[in-house]
Amino acid sequence: MSTQNAEVSANNIDKKSKVLQRSALAKDLIRDKWMYLMLLPGVLYFIIFKYVPMYGIIMAFQDYKPFLGIMNSPWVGVKHFERFFSEPQFWDLFRNTVLLAVYNLVFFFPLPIVLALMLNEVRSEKFKGFVQTLVYIPHFVSWVVVVGIFYILLTTEGGIFNELIFALTGTKIAFLLEPEWFRTMIVSQSIWKEVGWGTIIFLAALSGVDLQLYEAARMDGAGRWRQLWHITLPAIRGTIVILLILRLGNFLDSGFEHIFLMLTPTNRDVGEVFDTYVYVKGLTQSQFSYSAAVGLFKSAVGLFLVLGSNWLAKKFGQEGVY
């Protein structure tokens, strides 16, 4: 009897705790209802534009026919993946995509951190606000305009850079046509357009650093560089690691619009990447299943990089994404 009574009391306690948890959750939802309402558009965006389209992954394993639909199209297994990996063009695409990704990771990713650290050292709020506005503006300019600006500046027919080079050396450089300049221009345009916008998160992280730490460091005789190395960088290290992990998830995403606008017949050998290849095969040649397989391969690589980098981050004592 005592055992049964103990079990009954334990069940009653569990039921009461669950009721209390539900009531506490309901109170939290009511209390923070406006915050959850503000969260709703973002949640809907990801559901509609990120999760629902994942249904189309099925096409990668089918011989998709538009008039039959996804559910009625014949299944072909991994046929499209075998074709993709056996294509002579695969290694060229892989090399071009990875090289651009590495260049962006090495040259572009650190610059927002450096710029944020420099802005954080500015004491004049007016000058700081002016510089921030100046470097944020390019983010809102479309890639069509950015490429058009660079075309005007770099063209051999009156471009200001080529005019300066001609005045100094007597020769002109076909930046827009020569393949060896393609990756340099892509990375340079990305830096000009996005480096300022990338500082926002780092500046927000820097604003949370306790100012008393700097005061204590100054009292101990630490200069600006020591404060930067021992206080500022450790304070934003977690943010840097998280953004690096997220960037690795998009490692093979070179940016279709940007690359497509810069492609010419003379630089296609070094400029053709997975994104433009999917466009050509999927939309211009109507090979929907094949292009879906290429896109799924890219996503699988991104997932592997995120999982691997997140595991390494935790291995070295960082929080990681999850």
Short mmCIF file of C-alpha atoms in Angstrom, two decimals:
data_model
loop_
_atom_site.label_atom_id
_atom_site.label_comp_id
_atom_site.label_asym_id
_atom_site.label_seq_id
_atom_site.Cartn_x
_atom_site.Cartn_y
_atom_site.Cartn_z
CA MET A 1 0.00 0.00 0.00
CA SER A 2 2.80 2.38 0.86
CA THR A 3 4.41 1.78 -2.54
CA GLN A 4 1.09 2.48 -4.34
CA ASN A 5 0.57 5.64 -2.31
CA ALA A 6 4.06 6.79 -3.19
CA GLU A 7 3.42 6.18 -6.90
CA VAL A 8 0.09 8.02 -6.75
CA SER A 9 1.68 10.99 -5.00
CA ALA A 10 4.55 11.03 -7.51
CA ASN A 11 2.04 11.06 -10.40
CA ASN A 12 0.13 13.87 -8.76
CA ILE A 13 3.32 15.86 -8.35
CA ASP A 14 4.22 15.29 -12.03
CA LYS A 15 0.75 16.43 -13.13
CA LYS A 16 0.93 19.53 -10.95
CA SER A 17 4.42 20.40 -12.25
CA LYS A 18 3.21 20.04 -15.86
CA VAL A 19 0.22 22.26 -15.14
CA LEU A 20 2.51 24.84 -13.55
CA GLN A 21 4.85 24.70 -16.55
CA ARG A 22 1.95 25.23 -18.95
CA SER A 23 0.63 28.13 -16.93
CA ALA A 24 4.12 29.66 -16.73
CA LEU A 25 4.50 29.27 -20.50
CA ALA A 26 1.09 30.86 -21.06
CA LYS A 27 2.05 33.77 -18.81
CA ASP A 28 5.32 34.25 -20.69
CA LEU A 29 3.49 34.20 -24.03
CA ILE A 30 0.96 36.76 -22.82
CA ARG A 31 3.64 38.96 -21.26
CA ASP A 32 5.91 38.92 -24.34
CA LYS A 33 3.17 38.74 -26.98
CA TRP A 34 4.45 41.78 -28.89
CA MET A 35 7.94 40.36 -29.12
CA TYR A 36 6.58 37.09 -30.50
CA LEU A 37 4.44 39.09 -32.93
CA MET A 38 7.56 40.87 -34.17
CA LEU A 39 9.20 37.46 -34.57
CA LEU A 40 6.33 36.16 -36.72
CA PRO A 41 7.35 37.77 -40.09
CA GLY A 42 10.85 36.26 -39.84
CA VAL A 43 9.47 32.84 -38.96
CA LEU A 44 7.01 32.99 -41.87
CA TYR A 45 9.79 34.07 -44.22
CA PHE A 46 11.93 31.04 -43.37
CA ILE A 47 8.99 28.66 -43.53
CA ILE A 48 7.74 29.91 -46.91
CA PHE A 49 11.02 30.60 -48.68
CA LYS A 50 13.44 28.18 -46.99
CA TYR A 51 11.61 25.12 -45.68
CA VAL A 52 8.70 24.73 -48.12
CA PRO A 53 11.00 24.81 -51.21
CA MET A 54 12.95 21.88 -49.74
CA TYR A 55 10.11 19.76 -51.08
CA GLY A 56 11.68 20.28 -54.52
CA ILE A 57 14.75 18.25 -53.49
CA ILE A 58 12.78 15.22 -54.67
CA MET A 59 13.39 16.38 -58.25
CA ALA A 60 17.10 15.55 -57.90
CA PHE A 61 16.20 11.85 -57.78
CA GLN A 62 13.65 11.97 -60.61
CA ASP A 63 13.48 12.56 -64.31
CA TYR A 64 11.20 15.51 -63.68
CA LYS A 65 8.50 16.26 -66.25
CA PRO A 66 6.58 19.52 -65.71
CA PHE A 67 3.35 18.13 -67.14
CA LEU A 68 3.53 15.11 -64.80
CA GLY A 69 4.45 17.02 -61.65
CA ILE A 70 6.84 16.03 -58.89
CA MET A 71 4.81 13.14 -57.50
CA ASN A 72 4.20 11.48 -60.87
CA SER A 73 7.59 11.94 -62.50
CA PRO A 74 9.67 8.74 -62.88
CA TRP A 75 12.36 7.99 -60.28
CA VAL A 76 15.95 7.57 -61.48
CA GLY A 77 17.85 7.36 -58.17
CA VAL A 78 21.32 8.92 -58.20
CA LYS A 79 21.60 9.03 -61.99
CA HIS A 80 21.96 12.83 -62.10
CA PHE A 81 24.65 12.84 -59.42
CA GLU A 82 26.65 10.23 -61.33
CA ARG A 83 26.35 12.33 -64.46
CA PHE A 84 27.40 15.50 -62.63
CA PHE A 85 30.49 13.96 -61.03
CA SER A 86 31.55 12.35 -64.31
CA GLU A 87 31.20 15.58 -66.32
CA PRO A 88 34.57 16.89 -67.59
CA GLN A 89 33.43 20.36 -66.51
CA PHE A 90 32.90 19.32 -62.88
CA TRP A 91 36.47 19.89 -61.69
CA ASP A 92 36.66 23.26 -63.49
CA LEU A 93 33.46 24.35 -61.75
CA PHE A 94 34.68 23.02 -58.43
CA ARG A 95 38.05 24.78 -58.75
CA ASN A 96 36.50 28.11 -59.77
CA THR A 97 33.90 28.02 -57.01
CA VAL A 98 36.32 26.99 -54.26
CA LEU A 99 38.96 29.54 -55.29
CA LEU A 100 36.43 32.37 -55.20
CA ALA A 101 35.14 31.14 -51.84
CA VAL A 102 38.67 30.97 -50.40
CA TYR A 103 39.53 34.44 -51.72
CA ASN A 104 36.39 35.86 -50.14
CA LEU A 105 37.11 34.06 -46.87
CA VAL A 106 40.73 35.22 -46.70
CA PHE A 107 40.41 38.78 -48.01
CA PHE A 108 36.79 39.77 -47.33
CA PHE A 109 35.83 38.13 -44.04
CA PRO A 110 38.51 39.81 -41.82
CA LEU A 111 37.89 43.31 -43.18
CA PRO A 112 34.56 44.01 -41.39
CA ILE A 113 36.28 43.00 -38.14
CA VAL A 114 39.20 45.35 -38.80
CA LEU A 115 36.88 48.20 -39.82
CA ALA A 116 34.69 47.66 -36.75
CA LEU A 117 37.78 47.77 -34.49
CA MET A 118 38.93 50.98 -36.16
CA LEU A 119 35.51 52.62 -35.82
CA ASN A 120 35.37 51.54 -32.20
CA GLU A 121 38.53 53.55 -31.53
CA VAL A 122 37.08 56.75 -33.02
CA ARG A 123 36.15 59.18 -30.25
CA SER A 124 34.27 61.76 -32.35
CA GLU A 125 30.67 60.53 -32.63
CA LYS A 126 29.94 62.83 -35.59
CA PHE A 127 32.92 61.59 -37.59
CA LYS A 128 32.14 58.00 -36.63
CA GLY A 129 28.52 58.37 -37.76
CA PHE A 130 29.64 59.97 -41.04
CA VAL A 131 32.06 57.12 -41.80
CA GLN A 132 29.45 54.48 -40.90
CA THR A 133 26.89 56.07 -43.23
CA LEU A 134 29.49 56.27 -45.99
CA VAL A 135 30.45 52.60 -45.77
CA TYR A 136 26.85 51.36 -45.32
CA ILE A 137 25.48 52.99 -48.49
CA PRO A 138 27.06 50.56 -51.05
CA HIS A 139 25.13 47.67 -49.47
CA PHE A 140 21.89 49.15 -50.80
CA VAL A 141 23.23 49.47 -54.34
CA SER A 142 22.24 46.58 -56.63
CA TRP A 143 24.88 44.41 -58.25
CA VAL A 144 23.81 45.72 -61.66
CA VAL A 145 24.80 49.24 -60.62
CA VAL A 146 28.01 48.05 -58.93
CA VAL A 147 29.15 46.17 -62.03
CA GLY A 148 28.16 49.16 -64.19
CA ILE A 149 30.30 51.50 -62.03
CA PHE A 150 33.30 49.19 -62.24
CA TYR A 151 32.78 48.84 -65.99
CA ILE A 152 32.90 52.61 -66.42
CA LEU A 153 35.99 52.91 -64.23
CA LEU A 154 37.94 49.99 -65.74
CA THR A 155 37.00 49.97 -69.42
CA THR A 156 39.81 50.60 -71.89
CA GLU A 157 37.67 53.17 -73.69
CA GLY A 158 37.90 56.15 -71.37
CA GLY A 159 37.96 54.36 -68.01
CA ILE A 160 39.66 56.55 -65.41
CA PHE A 161 41.96 53.78 -64.16
CA ASN A 162 43.12 52.87 -67.63
CA GLU A 163 43.64 56.53 -68.47
CA LEU A 164 45.90 56.88 -65.42
CA ILE A 165 47.77 53.67 -66.30
CA PHE A 166 48.18 54.85 -69.90
CA ALA A 167 49.50 58.23 -68.71
CA LEU A 168 52.10 56.51 -66.52
CA THR A 169 53.08 53.49 -68.64
CA GLY A 170 51.78 54.13 -72.15
CA THR A 171 49.71 50.90 -72.11
CA LYS A 172 46.21 49.89 -71.07
CA ILE A 173 44.97 46.79 -69.22
CA ALA A 174 41.79 45.00 -70.30
CA PHE A 175 40.56 44.33 -66.76
CA LEU A 176 37.12 43.27 -67.96
CA LEU A 177 38.37 40.80 -70.57
CA GLU A 178 41.55 39.22 -69.22
CA PRO A 179 40.79 36.07 -67.13
CA GLU A 180 43.57 36.71 -64.59
CA TRP A 181 41.77 39.84 -63.35
CA PHE A 182 38.35 38.21 -62.91
CA ARG A 183 38.69 36.94 -59.32
CA THR A 184 40.41 40.14 -58.20
CA MET A 185 37.50 42.21 -59.49
CA ILE A 186 34.89 39.91 -57.93
CA VAL A 187 36.50 40.09 -54.49
CA SER A 188 37.13 43.84 -54.80
CA GLN A 189 33.50 44.50 -55.67
CA SER A 190 32.30 42.35 -52.77
CA ILE A 191 34.58 44.24 -50.39
CA TRP A 192 33.43 47.65 -51.63
CA LYS A 193 29.76 46.72 -51.44
CA GLU A 194 29.49 44.66 -48.25
CA VAL A 195 32.41 45.36 -45.92
CA GLY A 196 30.67 48.32 -44.27
CA TRP A 197 27.44 46.43 -43.74
CA GLY A 198 29.36 43.55 -42.20
CA THR A 199 30.63 45.81 -39.40
CA ILE A 200 27.16 46.22 -37.84
CA ILE A 201 27.19 42.94 -35.90
CA PHE A 202 30.78 43.44 -34.71
CA LEU A 203 30.07 47.00 -33.57
CA ALA A 204 27.05 45.70 -31.66
CA ALA A 205 29.27 43.09 -29.99
CA LEU A 206 31.88 45.73 -29.15
CA SER A 207 29.26 47.95 -27.54
CA GLY A 208 28.68 45.22 -24.93
CA VAL A 209 32.28 45.20 -23.69
CA ASP A 210 32.55 46.39 -20.08
CA LEU A 211 34.33 49.76 -20.07
CA GLN A 212 35.71 49.03 -16.60
CA LEU A 213 37.99 46.45 -18.17
CA TYR A 214 39.65 49.17 -20.27
CA GLU A 215 39.99 51.42 -17.23
CA ALA A 216 41.62 48.63 -15.22
CA ALA A 217 43.96 47.86 -18.15
CA ARG A 218 45.00 51.51 -18.44
CA MET A 219 45.71 51.64 -14.73
CA ASP A 220 47.96 48.62 -15.18
CA GLY A 221 49.83 50.45 -17.94
CA ALA A 222 48.35 48.66 -20.95
CA GLY A 223 48.40 50.66 -24.18
CA ARG A 224 45.85 50.63 -27.00
CA TRP A 225 47.34 47.56 -28.70
CA ARG A 226 47.41 45.51 -25.50
CA GLN A 227 43.83 46.53 -24.71
CA LEU A 228 42.82 45.51 -28.23
CA TRP A 229 44.59 42.14 -28.00
CA HIS A 230 43.63 41.17 -24.43
CA ILE A 231 40.17 42.76 -24.04
CA THR A 232 38.50 43.75 -27.32
CA LEU A 233 39.31 40.71 -29.47
CA PRO A 234 38.48 38.13 -26.75
CA ALA A 235 35.18 39.94 -26.16
CA ILE A 236 34.06 39.49 -29.78
CA ARG A 237 35.74 36.11 -30.39
CA GLY A 238 32.44 34.25 -29.96
CA THR A 239 30.75 36.49 -32.54
CA ILE A 240 33.61 35.99 -34.99
CA VAL A 241 33.43 32.20 -34.61
CA ILE A 242 29.65 32.09 -35.11
CA LEU A 243 29.76 34.30 -38.22
CA LEU A 244 32.65 32.23 -39.61
CA ILE A 245 30.62 29.03 -39.15
CA LEU A 246 27.59 30.60 -40.85
CA ARG A 247 29.77 31.83 -43.70
CA LEU A 248 31.18 28.35 -44.23
CA GLY A 249 27.59 27.16 -44.67
CA ASN A 250 27.45 29.34 -47.79
CA PHE A 251 30.97 28.45 -48.84
CA LEU A 252 29.99 27.32 -52.35
CA ASP A 253 27.48 30.14 -52.87
CA SER A 254 29.43 32.55 -55.05
CA GLY A 255 26.47 34.85 -55.71
CA PHE A 256 24.73 34.15 -59.00
CA GLU A 257 23.80 37.70 -59.96
CA HIS A 258 27.25 39.10 -59.28
CA ILE A 259 29.12 36.39 -61.18
CA PHE A 260 26.61 36.30 -64.04
CA LEU A 261 26.94 40.04 -64.67
CA MET A 262 30.73 39.81 -64.78
CA LEU A 263 30.94 36.79 -67.12
CA THR A 264 32.21 37.29 -70.66
CA PRO A 265 33.23 34.75 -73.30
CA THR A 266 36.89 35.48 -72.50
CA ASN A 267 36.72 34.90 -68.74
CA ARG A 268 34.15 32.10 -68.61
CA ASP A 269 36.87 29.47 -68.08
CA VAL A 270 37.74 30.98 -64.70
CA GLY A 271 34.35 32.55 -63.90
CA GLU A 272 31.87 29.71 -64.43
CA VAL A 273 30.76 28.49 -61.00
CA PHE A 274 28.07 26.15 -59.67
CA ASP A 275 25.50 28.96 -59.43
CA THR A 276 25.80 30.01 -63.06
CA TYR A 277 26.01 26.36 -64.16
CA VAL A 278 22.69 25.63 -62.43
CA TYR A 279 21.14 28.62 -64.20
CA VAL A 280 22.35 27.46 -67.62
CA LYS A 281 21.30 23.83 -67.15
CA GLY A 282 18.10 24.47 -65.25
CA LEU A 283 16.52 27.52 -66.87
CA THR A 284 18.06 27.88 -70.32
CA GLN A 285 18.23 24.13 -71.09
CA SER A 286 15.26 22.97 -68.93
CA GLN A 287 17.26 20.20 -67.22
CA PHE A 288 15.38 20.68 -63.96
CA SER A 289 16.29 17.42 -62.23
CA TYR A 290 19.95 17.69 -63.13
CA SER A 291 20.21 21.28 -61.86
CA ALA A 292 18.36 20.24 -58.68
CA ALA A 293 21.01 17.56 -58.12
CA VAL A 294 23.78 20.15 -58.51
CA GLY A 295 22.02 22.45 -56.03
CA LEU A 296 21.59 19.58 -53.55
CA PHE A 297 25.30 18.78 -53.82
CA LYS A 298 26.11 22.39 -52.90
CA SER A 299 23.74 22.28 -49.94
CA ALA A 300 25.22 18.99 -48.72
CA VAL A 301 28.74 20.46 -48.80
CA GLY A 302 27.52 23.52 -46.89
CA LEU A 303 25.83 21.33 -44.26
CA PHE A 304 29.00 19.26 -43.84
CA LEU A 305 31.12 22.41 -43.40
CA VAL A 306 28.72 23.86 -40.82
CA LEU A 307 28.63 20.65 -38.79
CA GLY A 308 32.39 20.20 -39.01
CA SER A 309 33.28 23.80 -38.13
CA ASN A 310 30.73 23.84 -35.29
CA TRP A 311 32.29 20.65 -33.88
CA LEU A 312 35.76 22.18 -34.11
CA ALA A 313 34.57 25.38 -32.44
CA LYS A 314 33.22 23.43 -29.48
CA LYS A 315 36.37 21.35 -29.40
CA PHE A 316 38.37 24.55 -28.85
CA GLY A 317 36.04 25.83 -26.16
CA GLN A 318 33.77 28.12 -28.18
CA GLU A 319 29.96 28.08 -28.05
CA GLY A 320 29.29 27.40 -31.73
CA VAL A 321 25.97 27.86 -33.48
CA TYR A 322 24.12 25.12 -31.56
#
